[in-house]
Tab-separated table of C-alpha atoms in Angstrom:
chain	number	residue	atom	x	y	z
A	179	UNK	CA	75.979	-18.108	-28.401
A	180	UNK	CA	76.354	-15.726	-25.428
A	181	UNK	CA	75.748	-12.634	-23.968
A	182	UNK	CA	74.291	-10.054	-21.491
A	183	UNK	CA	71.893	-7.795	-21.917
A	184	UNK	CA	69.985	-5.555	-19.171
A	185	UNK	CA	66.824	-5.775	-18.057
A	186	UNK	CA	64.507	-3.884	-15.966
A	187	UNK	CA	61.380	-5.620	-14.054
A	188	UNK	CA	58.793	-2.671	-12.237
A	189	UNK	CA	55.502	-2.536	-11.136
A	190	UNK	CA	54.962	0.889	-12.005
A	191	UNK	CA	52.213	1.014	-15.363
A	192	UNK	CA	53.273	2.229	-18.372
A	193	UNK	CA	54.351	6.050	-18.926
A	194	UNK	CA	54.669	6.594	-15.371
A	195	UNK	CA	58.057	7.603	-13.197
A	196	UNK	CA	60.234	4.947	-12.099
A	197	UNK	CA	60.015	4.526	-8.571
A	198	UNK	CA	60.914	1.015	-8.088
A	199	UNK	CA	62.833	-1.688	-9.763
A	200	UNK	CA	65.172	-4.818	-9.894
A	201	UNK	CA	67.347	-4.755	-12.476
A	202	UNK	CA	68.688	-8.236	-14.111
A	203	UNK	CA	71.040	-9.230	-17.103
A	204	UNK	CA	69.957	-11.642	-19.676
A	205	UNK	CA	72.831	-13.864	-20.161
A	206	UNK	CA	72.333	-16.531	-23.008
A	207	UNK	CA	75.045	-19.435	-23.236
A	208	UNK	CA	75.139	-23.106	-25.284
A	209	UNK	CA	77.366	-24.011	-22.137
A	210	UNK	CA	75.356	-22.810	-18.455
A	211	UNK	CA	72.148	-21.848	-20.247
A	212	UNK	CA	69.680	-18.990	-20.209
A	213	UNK	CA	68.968	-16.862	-17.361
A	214	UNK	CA	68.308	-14.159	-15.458
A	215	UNK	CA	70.627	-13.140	-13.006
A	216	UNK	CA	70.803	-9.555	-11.064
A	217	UNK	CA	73.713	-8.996	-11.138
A	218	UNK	CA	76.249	-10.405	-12.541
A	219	UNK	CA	79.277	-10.744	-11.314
A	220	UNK	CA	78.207	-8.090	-8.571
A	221	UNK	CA	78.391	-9.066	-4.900
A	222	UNK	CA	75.059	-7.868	-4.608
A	223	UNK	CA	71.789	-5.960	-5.771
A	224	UNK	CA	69.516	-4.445	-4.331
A	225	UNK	CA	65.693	-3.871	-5.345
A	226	UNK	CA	64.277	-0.453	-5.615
A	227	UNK	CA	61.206	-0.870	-3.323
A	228	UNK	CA	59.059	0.700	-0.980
A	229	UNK	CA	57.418	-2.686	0.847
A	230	UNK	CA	58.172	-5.969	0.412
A	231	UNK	CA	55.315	-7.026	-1.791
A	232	UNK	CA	56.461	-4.831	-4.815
A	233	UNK	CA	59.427	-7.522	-4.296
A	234	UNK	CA	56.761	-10.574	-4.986
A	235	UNK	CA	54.914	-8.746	-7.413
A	236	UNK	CA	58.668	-8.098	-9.771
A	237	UNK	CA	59.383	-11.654	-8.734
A	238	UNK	CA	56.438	-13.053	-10.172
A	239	UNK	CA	56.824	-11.468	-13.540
A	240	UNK	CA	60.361	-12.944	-13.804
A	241	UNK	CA	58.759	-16.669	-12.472
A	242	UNK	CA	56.450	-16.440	-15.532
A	243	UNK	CA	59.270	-15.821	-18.151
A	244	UNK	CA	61.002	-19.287	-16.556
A	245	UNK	CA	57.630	-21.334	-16.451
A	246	UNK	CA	57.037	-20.426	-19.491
A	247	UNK	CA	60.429	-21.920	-20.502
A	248	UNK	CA	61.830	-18.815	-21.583
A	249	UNK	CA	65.122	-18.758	-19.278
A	250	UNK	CA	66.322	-21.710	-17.067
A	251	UNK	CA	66.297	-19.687	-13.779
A	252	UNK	CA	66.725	-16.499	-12.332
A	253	UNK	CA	68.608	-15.506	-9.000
A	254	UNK	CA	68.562	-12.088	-7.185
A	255	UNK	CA	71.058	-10.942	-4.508
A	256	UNK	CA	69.830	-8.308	-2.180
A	257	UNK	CA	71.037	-7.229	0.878
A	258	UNK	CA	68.567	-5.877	3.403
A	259	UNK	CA	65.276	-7.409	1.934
A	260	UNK	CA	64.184	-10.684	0.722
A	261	UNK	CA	61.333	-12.699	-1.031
A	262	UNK	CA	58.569	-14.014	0.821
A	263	UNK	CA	57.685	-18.101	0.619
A	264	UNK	CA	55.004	-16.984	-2.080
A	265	UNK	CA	57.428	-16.137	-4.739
A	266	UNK	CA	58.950	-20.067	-4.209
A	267	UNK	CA	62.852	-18.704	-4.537
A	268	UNK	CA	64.931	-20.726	-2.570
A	269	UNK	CA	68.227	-19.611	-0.529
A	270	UNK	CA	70.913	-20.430	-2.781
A	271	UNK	CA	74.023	-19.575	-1.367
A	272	UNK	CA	75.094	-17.745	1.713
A	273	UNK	CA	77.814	-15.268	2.332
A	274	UNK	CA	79.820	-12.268	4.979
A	275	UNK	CA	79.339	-9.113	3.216
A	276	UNK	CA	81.812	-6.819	5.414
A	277	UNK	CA	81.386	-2.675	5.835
A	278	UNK	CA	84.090	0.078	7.190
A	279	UNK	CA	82.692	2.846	8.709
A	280	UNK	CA	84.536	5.338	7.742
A	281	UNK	CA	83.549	8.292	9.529
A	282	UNK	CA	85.875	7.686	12.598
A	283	UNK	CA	89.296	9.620	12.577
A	284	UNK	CA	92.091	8.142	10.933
A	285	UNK	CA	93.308	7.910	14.065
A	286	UNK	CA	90.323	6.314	15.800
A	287	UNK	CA	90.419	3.956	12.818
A	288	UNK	CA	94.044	3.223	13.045
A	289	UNK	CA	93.177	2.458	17.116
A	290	UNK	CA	90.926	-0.367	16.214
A	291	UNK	CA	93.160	-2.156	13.644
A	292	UNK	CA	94.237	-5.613	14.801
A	293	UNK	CA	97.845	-4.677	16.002
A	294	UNK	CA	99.695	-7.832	14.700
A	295	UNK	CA	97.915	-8.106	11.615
A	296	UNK	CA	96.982	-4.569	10.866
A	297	UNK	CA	98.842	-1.733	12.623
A	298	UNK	CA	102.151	-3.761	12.735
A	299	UNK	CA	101.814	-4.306	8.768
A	300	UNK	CA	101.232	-1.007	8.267
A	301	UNK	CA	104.330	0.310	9.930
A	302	UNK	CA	106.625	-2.663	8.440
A	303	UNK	CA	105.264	-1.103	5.122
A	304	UNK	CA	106.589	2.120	5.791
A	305	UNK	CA	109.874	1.377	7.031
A	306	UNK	CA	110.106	-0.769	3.979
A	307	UNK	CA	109.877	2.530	2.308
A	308	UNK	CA	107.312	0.490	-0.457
A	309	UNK	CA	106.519	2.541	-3.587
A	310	UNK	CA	102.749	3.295	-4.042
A	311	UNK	CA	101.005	3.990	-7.669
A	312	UNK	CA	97.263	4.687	-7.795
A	313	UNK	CA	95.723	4.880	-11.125
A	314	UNK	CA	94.447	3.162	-14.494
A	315	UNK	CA	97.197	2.936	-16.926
A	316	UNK	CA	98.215	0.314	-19.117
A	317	UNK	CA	101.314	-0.461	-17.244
A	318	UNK	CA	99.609	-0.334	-14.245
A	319	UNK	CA	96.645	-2.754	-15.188
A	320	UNK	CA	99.301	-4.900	-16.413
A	321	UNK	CA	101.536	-4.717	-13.083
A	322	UNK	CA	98.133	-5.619	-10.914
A	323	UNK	CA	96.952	-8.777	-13.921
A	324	UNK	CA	100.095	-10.058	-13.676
A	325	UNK	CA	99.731	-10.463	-9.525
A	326	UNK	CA	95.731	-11.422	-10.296
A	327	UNK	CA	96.854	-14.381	-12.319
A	328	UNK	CA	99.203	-15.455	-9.852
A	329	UNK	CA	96.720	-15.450	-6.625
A	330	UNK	CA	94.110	-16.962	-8.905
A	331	UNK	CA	96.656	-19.674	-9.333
A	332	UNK	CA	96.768	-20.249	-5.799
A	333	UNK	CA	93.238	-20.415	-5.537
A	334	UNK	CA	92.798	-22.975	-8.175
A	335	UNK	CA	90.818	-20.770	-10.378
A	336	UNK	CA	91.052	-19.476	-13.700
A	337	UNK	CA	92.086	-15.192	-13.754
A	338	UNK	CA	89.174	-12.675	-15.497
A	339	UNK	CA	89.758	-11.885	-18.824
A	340	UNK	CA	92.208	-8.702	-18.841
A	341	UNK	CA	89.278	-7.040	-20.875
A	342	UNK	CA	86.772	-7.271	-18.643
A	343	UNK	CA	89.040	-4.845	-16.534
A	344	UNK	CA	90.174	-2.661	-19.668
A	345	UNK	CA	85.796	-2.693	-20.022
A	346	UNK	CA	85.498	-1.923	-16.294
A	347	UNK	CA	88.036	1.296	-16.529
A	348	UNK	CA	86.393	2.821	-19.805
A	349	UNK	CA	83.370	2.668	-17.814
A	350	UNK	CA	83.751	3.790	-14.697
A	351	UNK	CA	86.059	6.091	-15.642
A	352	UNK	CA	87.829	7.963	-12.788
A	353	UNK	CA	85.905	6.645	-10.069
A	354	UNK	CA	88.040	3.243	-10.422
A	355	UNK	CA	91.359	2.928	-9.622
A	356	UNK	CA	94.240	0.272	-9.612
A	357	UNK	CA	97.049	0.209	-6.662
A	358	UNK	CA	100.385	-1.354	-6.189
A	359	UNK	CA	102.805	-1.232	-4.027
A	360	UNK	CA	106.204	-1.762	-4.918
A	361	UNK	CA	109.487	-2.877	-3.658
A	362	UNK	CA	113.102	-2.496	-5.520
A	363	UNK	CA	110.376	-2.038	-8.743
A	364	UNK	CA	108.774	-5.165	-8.430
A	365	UNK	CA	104.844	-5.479	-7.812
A	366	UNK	CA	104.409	-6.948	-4.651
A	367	UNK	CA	100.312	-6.475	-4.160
A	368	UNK	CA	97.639	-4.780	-5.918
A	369	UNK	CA	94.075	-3.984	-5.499
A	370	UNK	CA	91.245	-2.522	-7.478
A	371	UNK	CA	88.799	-0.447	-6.011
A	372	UNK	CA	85.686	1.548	-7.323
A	373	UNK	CA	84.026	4.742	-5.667
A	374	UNK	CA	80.218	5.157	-5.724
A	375	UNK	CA	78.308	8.300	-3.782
A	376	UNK	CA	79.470	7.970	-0.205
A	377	UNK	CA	81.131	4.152	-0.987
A	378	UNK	CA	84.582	3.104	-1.489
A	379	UNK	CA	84.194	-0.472	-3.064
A	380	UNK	CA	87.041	-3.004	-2.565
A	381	UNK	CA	86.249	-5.504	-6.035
A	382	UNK	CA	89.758	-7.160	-6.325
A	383	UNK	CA	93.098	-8.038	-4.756
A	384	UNK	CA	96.185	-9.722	-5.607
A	385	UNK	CA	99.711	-10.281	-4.309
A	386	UNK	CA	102.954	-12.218	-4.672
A	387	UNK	CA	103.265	-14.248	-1.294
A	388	UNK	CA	107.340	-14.279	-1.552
A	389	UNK	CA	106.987	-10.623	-0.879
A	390	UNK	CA	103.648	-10.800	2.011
A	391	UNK	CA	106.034	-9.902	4.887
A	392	UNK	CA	106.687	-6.680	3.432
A	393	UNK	CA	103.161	-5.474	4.596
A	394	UNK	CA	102.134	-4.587	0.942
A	395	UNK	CA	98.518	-5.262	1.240
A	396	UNK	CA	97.824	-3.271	4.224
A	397	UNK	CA	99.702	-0.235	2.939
A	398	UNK	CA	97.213	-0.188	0.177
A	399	UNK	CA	94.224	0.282	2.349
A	400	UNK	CA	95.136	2.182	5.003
A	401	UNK	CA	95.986	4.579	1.701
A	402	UNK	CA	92.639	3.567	0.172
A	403	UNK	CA	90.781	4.638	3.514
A	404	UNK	CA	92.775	8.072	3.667
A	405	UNK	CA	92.136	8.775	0.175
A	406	UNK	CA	88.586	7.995	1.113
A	407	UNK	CA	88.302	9.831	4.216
A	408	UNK	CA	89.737	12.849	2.410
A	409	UNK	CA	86.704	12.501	-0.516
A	410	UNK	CA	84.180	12.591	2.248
A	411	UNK	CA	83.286	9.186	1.488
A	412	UNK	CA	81.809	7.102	4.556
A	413	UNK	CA	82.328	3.660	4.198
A	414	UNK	CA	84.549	1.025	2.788
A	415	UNK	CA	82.863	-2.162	1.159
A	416	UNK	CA	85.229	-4.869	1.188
A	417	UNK	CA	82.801	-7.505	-0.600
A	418	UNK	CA	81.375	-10.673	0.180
A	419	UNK	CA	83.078	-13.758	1.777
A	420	UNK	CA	82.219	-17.338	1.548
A	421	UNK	CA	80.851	-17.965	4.799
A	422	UNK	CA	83.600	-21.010	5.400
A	423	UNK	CA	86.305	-19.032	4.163
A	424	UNK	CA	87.615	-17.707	8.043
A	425	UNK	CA	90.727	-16.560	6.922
A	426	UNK	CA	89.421	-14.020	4.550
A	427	UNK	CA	87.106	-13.279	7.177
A	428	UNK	CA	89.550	-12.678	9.975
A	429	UNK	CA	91.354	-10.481	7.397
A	430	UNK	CA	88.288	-8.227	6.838
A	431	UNK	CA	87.327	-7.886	10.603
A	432	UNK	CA	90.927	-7.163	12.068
A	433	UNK	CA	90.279	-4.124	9.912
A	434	UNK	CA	87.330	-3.704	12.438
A	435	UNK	CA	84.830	-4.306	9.353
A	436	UNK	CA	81.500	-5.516	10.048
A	437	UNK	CA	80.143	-8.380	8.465
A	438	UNK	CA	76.669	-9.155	7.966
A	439	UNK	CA	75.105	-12.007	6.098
A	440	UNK	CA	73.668	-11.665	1.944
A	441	UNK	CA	71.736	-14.412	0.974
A	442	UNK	CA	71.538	-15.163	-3.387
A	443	UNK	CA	67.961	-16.363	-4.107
A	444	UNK	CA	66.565	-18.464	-7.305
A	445	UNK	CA	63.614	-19.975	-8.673
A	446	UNK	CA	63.722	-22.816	-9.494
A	447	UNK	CA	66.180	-24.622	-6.919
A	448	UNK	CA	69.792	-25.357	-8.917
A	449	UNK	CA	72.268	-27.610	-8.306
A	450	UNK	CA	75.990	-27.627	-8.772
A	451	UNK	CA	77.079	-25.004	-10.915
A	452	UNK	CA	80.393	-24.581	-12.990
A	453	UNK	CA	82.018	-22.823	-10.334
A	454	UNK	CA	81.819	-25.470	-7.821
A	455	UNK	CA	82.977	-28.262	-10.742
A	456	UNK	CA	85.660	-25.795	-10.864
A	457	UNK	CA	86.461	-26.492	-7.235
A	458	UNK	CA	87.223	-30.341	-7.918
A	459	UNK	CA	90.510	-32.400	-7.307
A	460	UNK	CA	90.893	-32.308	-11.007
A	461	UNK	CA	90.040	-29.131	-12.203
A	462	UNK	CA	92.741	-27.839	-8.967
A	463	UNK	CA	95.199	-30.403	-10.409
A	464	UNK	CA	94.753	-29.149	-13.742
A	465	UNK	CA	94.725	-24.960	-12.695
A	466	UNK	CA	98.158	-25.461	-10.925
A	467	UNK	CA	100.125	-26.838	-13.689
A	468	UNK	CA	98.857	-24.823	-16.298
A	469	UNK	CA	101.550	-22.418	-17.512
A	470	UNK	CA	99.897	-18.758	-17.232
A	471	UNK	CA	98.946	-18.360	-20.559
A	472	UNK	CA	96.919	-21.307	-20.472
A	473	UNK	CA	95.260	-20.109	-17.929
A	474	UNK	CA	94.516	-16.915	-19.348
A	475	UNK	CA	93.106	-18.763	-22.147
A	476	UNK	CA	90.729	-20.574	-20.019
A	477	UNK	CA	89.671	-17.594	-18.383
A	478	UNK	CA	88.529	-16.123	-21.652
A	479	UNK	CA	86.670	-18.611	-22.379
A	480	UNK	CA	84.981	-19.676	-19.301
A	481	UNK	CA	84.064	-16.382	-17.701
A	482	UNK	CA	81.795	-14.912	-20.600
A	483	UNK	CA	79.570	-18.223	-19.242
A	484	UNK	CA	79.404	-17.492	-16.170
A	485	UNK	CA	78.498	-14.630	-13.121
């Protein structure tokens, strides 16, 4: 068996207003066990709290349900707070969480783009003459999962199931969109980002590398951060990076993003996980001789365990 299932941890008493929180899932699998995890398959989330002890005082609600032996662990991922030594959660993993501020001119922006690997992308784009789509249709989500499972390839991982992103655009409705650009027809890259109050979100991006020169990738966010600009929105998220990954890193600041560090907490301390078994030589042997639907297959499967 598997599944999710929200939950919400306060401290206010019953029949009273909200007014804080920390919202988890309940995931239940035969293969990675029960927990608690806020959230999943989100880069991060953060409590709703007022001082840091209505933080200890969700946190030891939650320790009781995994003492107890209800759920094997549970792991939180905020941003700008986190548990004290009390609570016993331990740092579990460590990653760059990178910002755009957005509120700059175009211009301004454009000025502070790496020139090599920004700027000079940008304008190789246009001369290129690349075709841009924006939106959420079926050819389009199949023009970006078609480029998803192809980087995933390269990255020795298994794509998400192509339903989770048909789920993710009946949900979020017009505030997600798909890119691609284009050349001669083909998909060359793609990305997927969602808008939230005064927040672009960058979630996903894909490309075929035979076509990288063509400046592809940068096209779709300088188009993103117009769009953006022109919604009044105020900054660009462009996700979390693991902290050893530098290239993705460089990639995210030569946009002149900021990064800051987000730390993922649990109780009780856990060991290697199924995404790091994922990362050994034989799994990576395995992922890049797989033909795609394989891999698909493997996705569908595996990915309902995990996040």
């Amino acid at each position: 068996m598997y599944g999710y299932q929200p939950a919400v941890v306060t401290t206010c008493p019953p029949r009273t207003p909200l007014t804080n929180g920390l919202v988890f899932c309940r995931i239940s699998s035969w293969l990675t066990g029960r927990r608690l995890v806020s959230q999943p398959f989100s880069d991060h989330c953060e409590p709703l709290i007022d001082r840091s002890d209505e933080l200890d005082e969700m946190l030891f609600t939650m320790k009781r349900h995994v003492d107890e032996g209800a759920w094997k662990y549970i792991e939180i991922r905020p941003v700008s707070c986190e548990p004290s030594g009390r609570t016993e959660l331990v740092r579990s993993a460590t990653y760059r969480l990178h910002r755009l501020d957005l509120r700059p001119t175009a211009l301004e922006l454009f000025r502070t783009f790496h020139k090599d690997c920004v700027q000079r992308k940008i304008r190789r784009a246009e001369r290129e003459k690349l075709h841009y789509e924006e939106g959420t249709s079926a050819d389009l989500l199949q023009k970006f999962y078609r480029l998803l499972v192809m980087t995933r390839r390269r990255q020795y991982l298994p794509p998400q199931p192509l339903n989770w992103f048909r789920s993710l655009i009946a949900v979020f409705g017009d505030q997600l969109k798909i890119r691609v650009a284009s050349k001669n027809g083909v998909a060359v890259s793609s990305i997927l980002t969602i808008s939230h109050k005064k927040t672009m979100v960058y979630k996903y991006g894909c490309s075929n590398p035979v076509f990288n020169n063509l400046g592809g990738t940068a096209l779709l966010f300088w188009r993103t951060i117009h769009e953006a600009k022109s919604h009044g929105l105020e900054e660009l998220e462009m996700g979390r990076s693991d902290v050893d990954n530098l290239g993705l890193i460089a990639f995210k600041e030569h946009w002149g993003a900021s990064g800051t560090p987000i730390t993922y907490w649990t109780y009780p301390h856990m060991g290697r996980g199924l995404p790091s078994v994922l990362k050994n030589k034989f799994a990576r042997r395995i992922v890049s001789i797989v033909p795609d639907l394989a891999l698909e297959t493997v996705g569908n499967h595996l990915y309902r365990h995990i996040g």
